[in-house]
Amino acid sequence: MRYESVIGLEIHAQLLTQSKLFCGCSTRFGSAPNTQTCPVCLGFPGVLPVFNRQVAELALKTALALHSDVPPFSLFARKNYFYPDLPKAYQISQYELPFARGGFIEIDLEKGGRKRICLTRIHLEEDAGKLIHGDGPDSVASFVDFNRTGVPLLEIVTEPDIRSPQEAKQFLQNLKAILTYLKVCDGNMEEGSLRCDANVSVRPCGQKTFGVKTEIKNMNSFRNVQKALEYEIDRQITMIEGGEDVIQETRLWDADKCLSFSMRTKEEAHDYRYFPEPDLIPVRIDGAWIEQTGRSLPELPEAKKSRLVKEYGISSYNAQVLTSSSDMADYFEECCRIIDKPQMVSNWIMVELLRELNRDNLDIASSPIKAKDLADMLKMMDDGLISGKIAKTVFTKMYKTGKKAAQIVQEENLTQITDQSELEKTIDNIIRENPGPVSDYREGKKKTLGFLIGQVMKASHGKANPELVNRILIKKLEDRQ
Ligand code: ADP
Ligand code: ZN
Ligand code: MG
């Protein structure tokens, strides 16, 4: 029997505010534990939360970019549970009246075509603290860092519209691109500023009703989401084929072991006893605010991708890679303003530059080679000042030293030799030193030409203009027949 998987995602995106959701504490990542806390986020009795307006601004941008409906007001609710990382013993979240409902993200399907993944809701909530388990001064101990407590999160819940782990990964990549274009979230899954829980079930192909789902948590990269889903789908199919029932439960993904294990079953699930938060008034979003925010949205990944294809004539694949971040698209466009060769520019960015950046785990924004400097170097190559081979050497040196191409070319005397008489001298030497291949050529073995060109290029340390070498060499070889 063939099976189909059904997947719905719950994503938490940390909003890029300076201060927390209900207090003035900093949200900076990586500070010493418990240095960014106050009575409000530590849940002291008698304190009152104050809503951070910037959070509404960022949530509104996101909701509009995702085509969601933003009602005139939303409400905060208390979600009660007891855990050491939650000092108030409740989390302020939204329940019955979320910030936004509906909306969608489109993904490209592997077999071609596009598909819409619908969103159920988008709501605001505060983050919990972080437990650290390790060695204490005297014994093994656990610690809690409350710096993250009260940091604003946007929770985005999808409908069960996703049909494969690959689609889930594509959805997350598109969502991350949108969030980072909007500058509402830094999208860093390793640092936890973008987190994803995945709900998955399987059913025989053709069956209308959904199967029993499980929820998988703790995946901190796109790759892990895909791998965890693949594992879970296999596990469920094996159970069903073996006559067992899938039970509704929450499972944790272990990336090192490449497997998931049960965390809690439905019976152990929390009863959150949601009730309206009495200390906060509704968040009101009026039409004028929506309209103004709608006008301020930047060009989003999809629109940018189509524009790059149309305006620069590059392939849709190249456009997809170049628009994976707005910084990369900006980089590409800045280069093209200096040298009007989009195909060449996109190749150099995607092959040469991304190889170096990926190896060093760097974003294009922190590339040692700035867009203008890459474009200037490509222009030197395009103008024939340096050969394509030398361009690669210059590129590597630029990346390593941060120097500009013109400086490297001058310091190392790498300018392409286009001086005819100088090249003729070198070529005469090569002809004299290689009588064997020369006479082979003259007897009709034209293949030796490549070898002789190689010798000339080598003698010129790669600086000879290859076209010129080709022309002069052929002339000299044929003339003397
Ligand atoms: P719960 O009550 O367990 O939180 P929800 O109905 O709120 O479940 O859905 C939570 C997430 O699970 C949503 O993203 C939804 O799309 C997804 N989901 C719901 N039912 C299924 C199912 N049978 N298979 C896969 N995903 C599902
Ligand atoms: Zn605080
Ligand atoms: Mg639910």
Coordinates of C-alpha atoms and ligand atoms in Angstrom, one line a residue:
M1 CA 0.0 0.0 0.0
R2 CA 1.2 3.5 -0.7
Y3 CA 1.1 6.2 1.9
E4 CA 0.8 10.0 1.9
S5 CA 2.1 12.2 4.7
V6 CA 0.2 15.1 6.1
I7 CA 2.2 17.9 7.8
G8 CA 1.4 21.1 9.7
L9 CA 4.0 23.4 11.2
E10 CA 4.1 25.6 14.2
I11 CA 6.8 28.2 13.9
H12 CA 8.1 30.5 16.6
A13 CA 10.0 33.6 15.3
Q14 CA 11.7 35.9 17.7
L15 CA 10.9 39.5 16.8
L16 CA 13.8 41.9 16.3
T17 CA 13.0 44.4 19.0
Q18 CA 15.5 46.1 21.3
S19 CA 13.5 45.5 24.4
K20 CA 11.2 42.7 25.6
L21 CA 7.5 42.2 25.1
F22 CA 6.2 43.7 28.4
C23 CA 9.2 45.4 30.0
G24 CA 12.3 47.5 29.0
C25 CA 14.9 44.8 29.4
S26 CA 17.3 44.2 26.5
T27 CA 16.8 41.3 24.1
R28 CA 20.5 41.1 23.1
F29 CA 21.6 37.5 22.5
G30 CA 24.6 36.0 24.2
S31 CA 24.9 38.2 27.3
A32 CA 26.0 36.8 30.7
P33 CA 23.1 34.8 32.3
N34 CA 20.4 36.8 34.2
T35 CA 21.9 40.3 33.3
Q36 CA 18.8 41.3 31.3
T37 CA 16.0 40.8 33.8
C38 CA 13.7 42.9 35.9
P39 CA 10.8 42.3 38.3
V40 CA 8.4 42.2 35.4
C41 CA 10.1 39.5 33.3
L42 CA 11.0 37.6 36.5
G43 CA 7.4 37.5 37.5
F44 CA 7.5 39.2 40.8
P45 CA 4.2 39.7 42.5
G46 CA 2.4 43.1 42.0
V47 CA 4.2 44.1 38.8
L48 CA 2.3 45.1 35.7
P49 CA 3.2 44.3 32.0
V50 CA 3.3 47.1 29.5
F51 CA 2.9 46.2 25.8
N52 CA 5.8 47.1 23.5
R53 CA 4.3 49.0 20.5
Q54 CA 7.2 47.9 18.2
V55 CA 6.1 44.3 18.6
A56 CA 2.7 45.2 17.0
E57 CA 4.6 47.0 14.2
L58 CA 6.7 44.0 13.3
A59 CA 3.8 41.5 13.7
L60 CA 1.7 43.7 11.5
K61 CA 4.3 43.8 8.8
T62 CA 4.6 40.0 8.9
A63 CA 0.8 39.4 8.8
L64 CA 0.4 41.7 5.8
A65 CA 3.3 40.1 3.9
L66 CA 1.8 36.7 4.6
H67 CA -1.7 37.9 3.3
S68 CA -3.3 37.3 6.7
D69 CA -6.4 39.1 8.0
V70 CA -5.7 41.4 10.9
P71 CA -8.8 42.0 13.0
P72 CA -9.3 45.4 14.7
F73 CA -8.1 44.0 18.0
S74 CA -6.6 40.9 19.6
L75 CA -6.4 39.8 23.2
F76 CA -3.7 38.4 25.5
A77 CA -4.4 35.2 27.5
R78 CA -2.6 33.4 30.3
K79 CA -1.4 29.9 29.4
N80 CA -0.8 28.2 32.7
Y81 CA 1.8 25.5 33.3
F82 CA 4.5 24.9 35.8
Y83 CA 8.1 24.7 34.7
P84 CA 11.4 26.1 36.1
D85 CA 12.0 28.3 33.1
L86 CA 8.7 30.1 33.6
P87 CA 8.8 32.3 36.7
K88 CA 5.2 33.4 36.7
A89 CA 3.9 29.8 36.2
Y90 CA 2.0 31.1 33.2
Q91 CA 3.0 32.4 29.8
I92 CA 1.3 35.5 28.3
S93 CA 0.1 34.3 24.9
Q94 CA -2.9 34.8 22.7
Y95 CA -5.6 32.2 22.4
E96 CA -9.2 32.9 21.3
L97 CA -8.5 36.2 19.6
P98 CA -5.1 36.0 17.9
F99 CA -3.3 38.9 16.2
A100 CA -4.1 37.6 12.7
R101 CA -5.8 34.7 10.9
G102 CA -5.4 33.0 7.6
G103 CA -2.9 33.9 4.9
F104 CA -0.5 31.7 2.9
I105 CA 3.0 31.1 1.5
E106 CA 3.6 29.8 -1.9
I107 CA 6.3 27.1 -2.6
D108 CA 7.8 25.7 -5.8
L109 CA 7.0 22.0 -6.2
E110 CA 9.8 19.7 -7.2
K111 CA 7.8 18.2 -10.1
G112 CA 7.2 21.8 -11.3
G113 CA 4.3 24.2 -10.6
R114 CA 3.5 26.0 -7.4
K115 CA 1.5 25.3 -4.3
R116 CA -0.1 27.4 -1.6
I117 CA 0.4 26.5 2.0
C118 CA -2.4 28.1 4.1
L119 CA -1.9 29.6 7.5
T120 CA -4.3 29.1 10.4
R121 CA -3.2 31.9 12.6
I122 CA -0.5 34.2 13.8
H123 CA -0.3 35.2 17.4
L124 CA 2.0 37.0 19.9
E125 CA 3.5 35.4 23.0
E126 CA 6.5 35.8 25.4
D127 CA 9.4 33.4 25.4
A128 CA 10.4 31.4 28.4
G129 CA 13.8 31.2 30.0
K130 CA 16.6 28.8 29.2
L131 CA 17.7 25.8 31.4
I132 CA 21.3 24.9 31.4
H133 CA 22.3 21.5 32.7
G134 CA 25.9 21.0 33.7
D135 CA 28.5 20.9 36.4
G136 CA 28.0 23.2 39.4
P137 CA 30.7 24.3 41.8
D138 CA 30.1 21.2 44.0
S139 CA 28.0 18.8 42.1
V140 CA 26.1 18.3 38.9
A141 CA 23.4 21.0 38.8
S142 CA 20.9 22.7 36.6
F143 CA 20.7 26.5 36.1
V144 CA 18.2 28.8 34.7
D145 CA 18.9 31.9 32.6
F146 CA 16.0 34.4 32.5
N147 CA 17.5 36.7 29.8
R148 CA 15.2 35.2 27.2
T149 CA 12.1 35.4 29.5
G150 CA 9.7 37.8 28.0
V151 CA 11.4 38.2 24.6
P152 CA 8.6 38.7 22.0
L153 CA 7.7 35.7 19.8
L154 CA 5.5 35.5 16.8
E155 CA 3.9 32.1 16.5
I156 CA 2.8 31.1 13.0
V157 CA 0.6 28.0 12.6
T158 CA 0.0 26.3 9.2
E159 CA -3.0 24.3 8.1
P160 CA -2.2 20.6 7.5
D161 CA -1.4 21.4 3.8
I162 CA 2.1 20.1 3.5
R163 CA 2.6 16.7 1.9
S164 CA 6.3 15.9 2.2
P165 CA 9.4 16.7 4.2
Q166 CA 10.8 18.4 1.1
E167 CA 7.7 20.7 1.0
A168 CA 8.1 21.5 4.7
K169 CA 11.7 22.5 4.1
Q170 CA 10.8 24.7 1.2
F171 CA 8.0 26.3 3.2
L172 CA 10.5 27.1 6.0
Q173 CA 13.0 28.5 3.6
N174 CA 10.5 30.8 2.0
L175 CA 9.2 31.9 5.4
K176 CA 12.7 32.6 6.6
A177 CA 13.4 34.7 3.5
I178 CA 10.2 36.7 4.0
L179 CA 10.9 37.3 7.7
T180 CA 14.5 38.4 7.0
Y181 CA 13.5 40.6 4.1
L182 CA 11.0 42.3 6.5
K183 CA 13.8 42.6 9.1
V184 CA 11.3 41.3 11.7
C185 CA 13.4 38.2 12.7
D186 CA 17.0 37.3 12.0
G187 CA 16.0 33.8 11.0
N188 CA 18.8 32.1 12.9
M189 CA 17.7 28.5 13.6
E190 CA 20.9 27.5 15.4
E191 CA 20.6 30.4 17.9
G192 CA 16.9 29.6 18.3
S193 CA 15.5 32.8 16.9
L194 CA 13.5 30.7 14.4
R195 CA 12.1 27.5 15.8
C196 CA 9.8 24.9 14.3
D197 CA 7.6 22.1 15.7
A198 CA 6.3 19.7 13.1
N199 CA 3.0 17.8 13.3
V200 CA 2.8 14.8 11.0
S201 CA 0.5 11.9 10.2
V202 CA 0.3 9.4 7.4
R203 CA -2.7 7.9 5.6
P204 CA -3.1 5.4 2.7
C205 CA -3.2 7.3 -0.6
G206 CA -6.7 8.1 -1.5
Q207 CA -8.1 8.1 2.1
K208 CA -9.9 11.4 2.8
T209 CA -9.6 11.5 6.6
F210 CA -6.3 12.3 8.3
G211 CA -4.4 9.8 10.4
V212 CA -3.4 10.2 14.0
K213 CA -0.6 12.8 14.3
T214 CA 2.5 13.1 16.3
E215 CA 4.4 16.3 17.1
I216 CA 8.1 16.6 16.7
K217 CA 10.1 19.2 18.6
N218 CA 13.8 20.2 18.9
M219 CA 15.0 20.5 15.3
N220 CA 17.4 23.4 14.9
S221 CA 18.0 23.5 11.1
F222 CA 16.1 23.1 7.9
R223 CA 18.0 19.9 7.3
N224 CA 17.0 18.5 10.7
V225 CA 13.3 19.3 10.1
Q226 CA 13.4 17.4 6.8
K227 CA 15.4 14.4 8.4
A228 CA 13.1 14.3 11.5
L229 CA 10.0 14.2 9.3
E230 CA 11.4 11.5 7.0
Y231 CA 12.2 9.4 10.1
E232 CA 8.8 9.9 11.7
I233 CA 6.9 9.1 8.5
D234 CA 8.9 5.9 8.1
R235 CA 8.2 5.0 11.8
Q236 CA 4.5 5.6 11.4
I237 CA 4.2 3.6 8.2
T238 CA 6.1 0.7 9.8
M239 CA 3.8 0.8 12.8
I240 CA 0.7 0.8 10.6
E241 CA 2.0 -2.0 8.4
G242 CA 2.8 -4.1 11.5
G243 CA -0.8 -3.7 12.7
E244 CA -0.1 -1.2 15.4
D245 CA -1.8 2.1 16.1
V246 CA 0.0 5.4 16.0
I247 CA -0.5 7.2 19.3
Q248 CA -0.8 10.9 19.6
E249 CA 2.3 12.1 21.3
T250 CA 5.1 14.7 21.4
R251 CA 8.5 13.4 20.3
L252 CA 11.9 14.9 20.6
W253 CA 14.4 14.8 17.7
D254 CA 18.0 13.8 18.5
A255 CA 20.1 15.2 15.7
D256 CA 23.2 13.3 16.7
K257 CA 21.6 9.9 16.8
C258 CA 19.2 10.7 13.9
L259 CA 16.1 9.4 15.7
S260 CA 13.2 10.7 17.8
F261 CA 11.9 9.5 21.1
S262 CA 8.7 10.0 23.0
M263 CA 8.5 13.0 25.3
R264 CA 4.9 12.8 26.4
T265 CA 1.7 11.2 25.3
K266 CA -1.8 12.7 25.0
E267 CA -2.7 11.6 28.5
E268 CA 0.3 13.5 29.9
A269 CA -0.5 16.6 27.9
H270 CA -0.9 19.8 29.8
D271 CA -4.3 21.4 30.5
Y272 CA -3.3 25.0 30.1
R273 CA -6.4 26.5 31.6
Y274 CA -6.2 29.5 29.3
F275 CA -8.0 32.6 30.5
P276 CA -7.9 36.3 29.5
E277 CA -4.9 38.3 30.8
P278 CA -6.5 40.8 33.2
D279 CA -3.5 43.2 33.3
L280 CA -3.4 44.0 29.6
I281 CA -5.8 45.9 27.4
P282 CA -6.6 44.6 23.8
V283 CA -4.0 45.4 21.1
R284 CA -5.9 47.7 18.7
I285 CA -4.8 47.9 15.1
D286 CA -6.8 50.4 13.0
G287 CA -7.2 50.7 9.3
A288 CA -4.9 53.6 9.0
W289 CA -2.1 51.7 10.7
I290 CA -2.7 48.7 8.4
E291 CA -2.7 50.9 5.3
Q292 CA 0.5 52.8 6.3
T293 CA 2.3 49.5 7.1
G294 CA 1.2 48.0 3.9
R295 CA 2.7 50.8 1.9
S296 CA 6.0 50.5 3.8
L297 CA 6.6 46.8 3.0
P298 CA 9.8 46.2 1.1
E299 CA 10.0 44.2 -2.2
L300 CA 9.5 40.6 -1.0
P301 CA 11.4 37.5 -2.2
E302 CA 8.9 36.3 -4.8
A303 CA 8.5 39.7 -6.4
K304 CA 12.3 40.3 -6.4
K305 CA 12.9 36.9 -8.0
S306 CA 10.5 37.5 -10.9
R307 CA 12.0 41.0 -11.4
L308 CA 15.6 39.7 -11.5
V309 CA 14.6 37.1 -14.1
K310 CA 12.8 39.8 -16.2
E311 CA 15.2 42.7 -15.7
Y312 CA 18.6 40.8 -15.9
G313 CA 17.6 37.8 -18.0
I314 CA 19.1 35.3 -15.5
S315 CA 17.7 31.9 -15.0
S316 CA 15.0 31.3 -12.4
Y317 CA 17.3 29.0 -10.5
N318 CA 20.0 31.7 -10.3
A319 CA 17.3 34.2 -9.3
Q320 CA 16.1 31.9 -6.5
V321 CA 19.6 31.6 -5.1
L322 CA 20.4 35.3 -5.4
T323 CA 17.1 36.3 -3.7
S324 CA 17.5 33.9 -0.8
S325 CA 18.5 37.0 1.2
S326 CA 17.9 40.6 0.4
D327 CA 21.6 41.3 1.1
M328 CA 22.6 38.9 -1.6
A329 CA 20.1 40.4 -4.1
D330 CA 21.4 43.9 -3.2
Y331 CA 25.0 42.7 -3.7
F332 CA 24.1 41.3 -7.2
E333 CA 22.3 44.5 -8.3
E334 CA 25.1 46.7 -7.0
C335 CA 27.6 44.8 -9.1
C336 CA 25.3 45.0 -12.2
R337 CA 25.2 48.7 -11.8
I338 CA 29.0 48.8 -12.3
I339 CA 29.4 46.1 -14.9
D340 CA 26.4 45.4 -17.1
K341 CA 27.0 41.6 -17.4
P342 CA 24.4 40.0 -15.2
Q343 CA 25.2 36.4 -16.3
M344 CA 28.8 36.8 -15.5
V345 CA 28.1 38.6 -12.2
S346 CA 25.7 35.9 -11.0
N347 CA 28.1 33.1 -11.9
W348 CA 30.9 34.7 -9.9
I349 CA 28.7 35.3 -6.9
M350 CA 27.1 31.9 -7.0
V351 CA 30.3 29.8 -7.7
E352 CA 33.3 31.7 -6.5
L353 CA 32.0 34.0 -3.8
L354 CA 29.4 31.6 -2.2
R355 CA 32.0 28.8 -2.1
E356 CA 34.3 31.0 0.0
L357 CA 31.5 32.4 2.2
N358 CA 30.0 29.0 2.9
R359 CA 33.3 27.5 3.8
D360 CA 33.9 30.3 6.3
N361 CA 30.3 30.3 7.4
L362 CA 29.9 34.0 6.5
D363 CA 26.9 36.0 5.4
I364 CA 27.3 38.0 2.2
A365 CA 26.9 41.2 4.3
S366 CA 30.2 40.4 6.0
S367 CA 32.0 39.3 2.8
P368 CA 35.6 40.5 2.7
I369 CA 35.0 41.4 -0.9
K370 CA 32.4 44.2 -1.2
A371 CA 30.1 44.4 -4.2
K372 CA 31.9 47.4 -5.8
D373 CA 35.3 45.6 -5.5
L374 CA 34.0 42.4 -7.1
A375 CA 32.4 44.5 -9.9
D376 CA 35.6 46.5 -10.4
M377 CA 37.6 43.3 -10.7
L378 CA 35.2 41.8 -13.2
K379 CA 35.4 45.0 -15.2
M380 CA 39.2 44.6 -15.4
M381 CA 38.7 41.1 -16.8
D382 CA 36.0 42.2 -19.2
D383 CA 38.1 45.0 -20.5
G384 CA 40.9 42.5 -21.2
L385 CA 43.3 44.0 -18.5
I386 CA 43.5 40.7 -16.8
S387 CA 42.8 37.2 -18.1
G388 CA 40.1 34.9 -16.8
K389 CA 42.7 32.7 -15.1
I390 CA 44.4 35.6 -13.4
A391 CA 41.0 36.9 -12.4
K392 CA 40.5 33.8 -10.2
T393 CA 43.9 34.4 -8.6
V394 CA 43.1 38.0 -8.0
F395 CA 39.7 37.1 -6.5
T396 CA 41.3 34.7 -4.0
K397 CA 43.8 37.3 -3.0
M398 CA 41.1 39.9 -2.6
Y399 CA 39.1 37.6 -0.4
K400 CA 42.1 36.8 1.8
T401 CA 43.5 40.3 2.1
G402 CA 40.6 42.6 1.5
K403 CA 42.7 44.5 -1.0
K404 CA 41.2 45.9 -4.2
A405 CA 41.8 44.2 -7.5
A406 CA 43.7 47.2 -9.0
Q407 CA 46.2 47.2 -6.2
I408 CA 46.8 43.4 -6.4
V409 CA 47.2 43.5 -10.1
Q410 CA 49.7 46.4 -9.9
E411 CA 51.7 45.1 -6.9
E412 CA 52.1 41.6 -8.5
N413 CA 52.4 42.8 -12.1
L414 CA 49.5 40.7 -13.3
T415 CA 48.3 42.8 -16.2
Q416 CA 47.5 40.7 -19.2
I417 CA 50.2 40.8 -21.9
T418 CA 48.6 42.1 -25.1
D419 CA 51.8 43.4 -26.5
Q420 CA 52.2 41.6 -29.8
S421 CA 56.0 41.7 -30.1
E422 CA 56.5 40.6 -26.5
L423 CA 54.2 37.6 -27.1
E424 CA 55.9 36.7 -30.3
K425 CA 59.2 36.4 -28.5
T426 CA 57.7 34.0 -26.0
I427 CA 56.0 32.0 -28.7
D428 CA 59.2 31.7 -30.7
N429 CA 61.0 30.3 -27.6
I430 CA 58.3 27.8 -27.1
I431 CA 58.4 26.7 -30.7
R432 CA 62.2 26.3 -30.5
E433 CA 62.0 24.3 -27.2
N434 CA 59.3 21.9 -28.4
P435 CA 60.4 20.6 -31.8
G436 CA 58.5 17.3 -31.3
P437 CA 55.0 18.7 -30.8
V438 CA 55.7 21.4 -33.4
S439 CA 56.4 18.9 -36.1
D440 CA 53.5 16.7 -35.0
Y441 CA 51.2 19.7 -35.5
R442 CA 52.7 20.4 -38.9
E443 CA 52.2 16.8 -39.8
G444 CA 48.5 17.2 -39.1
K445 CA 48.2 16.3 -35.4
K446 CA 46.3 19.5 -34.6
K447 CA 45.7 18.4 -31.0
T448 CA 49.2 19.4 -30.0
L449 CA 48.1 23.0 -30.3
G450 CA 46.5 22.9 -26.9
F451 CA 49.7 21.7 -25.4
L452 CA 51.7 24.5 -27.0
I453 CA 49.3 27.2 -25.9
G454 CA 49.6 25.8 -22.4
Q455 CA 53.3 26.1 -22.6
V456 CA 53.1 29.8 -23.7
M457 CA 50.6 30.6 -20.9
K458 CA 52.9 28.9 -18.4
A459 CA 55.9 30.8 -19.6
S460 CA 53.9 34.1 -19.3
H461 CA 52.7 33.1 -15.8
G462 CA 49.1 33.1 -17.0
K463 CA 49.3 36.7 -18.1
A464 CA 49.3 36.3 -21.9
N465 CA 46.1 37.1 -23.7
P466 CA 44.9 33.6 -24.7
E467 CA 43.1 34.7 -27.9
L468 CA 46.2 36.5 -29.1
V469 CA 48.4 33.6 -28.2
N470 CA 46.1 31.3 -30.2
R471 CA 46.2 33.5 -33.2
I472 CA 49.9 34.2 -33.3
L473 CA 50.8 30.6 -32.6
I474 CA 48.7 29.2 -35.4
K475 CA 50.0 31.7 -37.8
K476 CA 53.6 30.8 -36.9
L477 CA 53.0 27.1 -37.1
E478 CA 51.2 27.2 -40.4
D479 CA 53.6 29.8 -42.0
R480 CA 56.6 27.7 -41.8
Q481 CA 55.1 24.7 -43.5
Ligands
ADP1 P1 -3.5 20.4 18.7 O1 -4.9 20.6 19.2 O2 -2.9 19.1 18.9 O3 -2.6 21.6 19.0 P2 -4.2 21.6 16.2 O4 -5.4 21.2 15.5 O5 -4.2 22.9 16.9 O6 -3.7 20.4 17.1 O7 -3.0 21.6 15.1 C1 -1.7 21.9 15.4 C2 -0.9 21.7 14.1 O8 -1.0 20.4 13.7 C3 -1.3 22.6 13.0 O9 -0.2 23.0 12.3 C4 -2.1 21.6 12.1 O10 -2.1 22.0 10.8 C5 -1.4 20.3 12.3 N1 -2.3 19.1 12.2 C6 -3.6 19.0 12.7 N2 -4.0 17.8 12.5 C7 -3.0 17.1 11.8 C8 -2.9 15.8 11.3 N3 -3.9 14.8 11.4 N4 -1.8 15.5 10.6 C9 -0.8 16.4 10.5 N5 -0.8 17.6 11.0 C10 -2.0 18.0 11.6
ZN2 ZN 12.4 42.7 32.3
MG3 MG -3.6 23.7 18.9

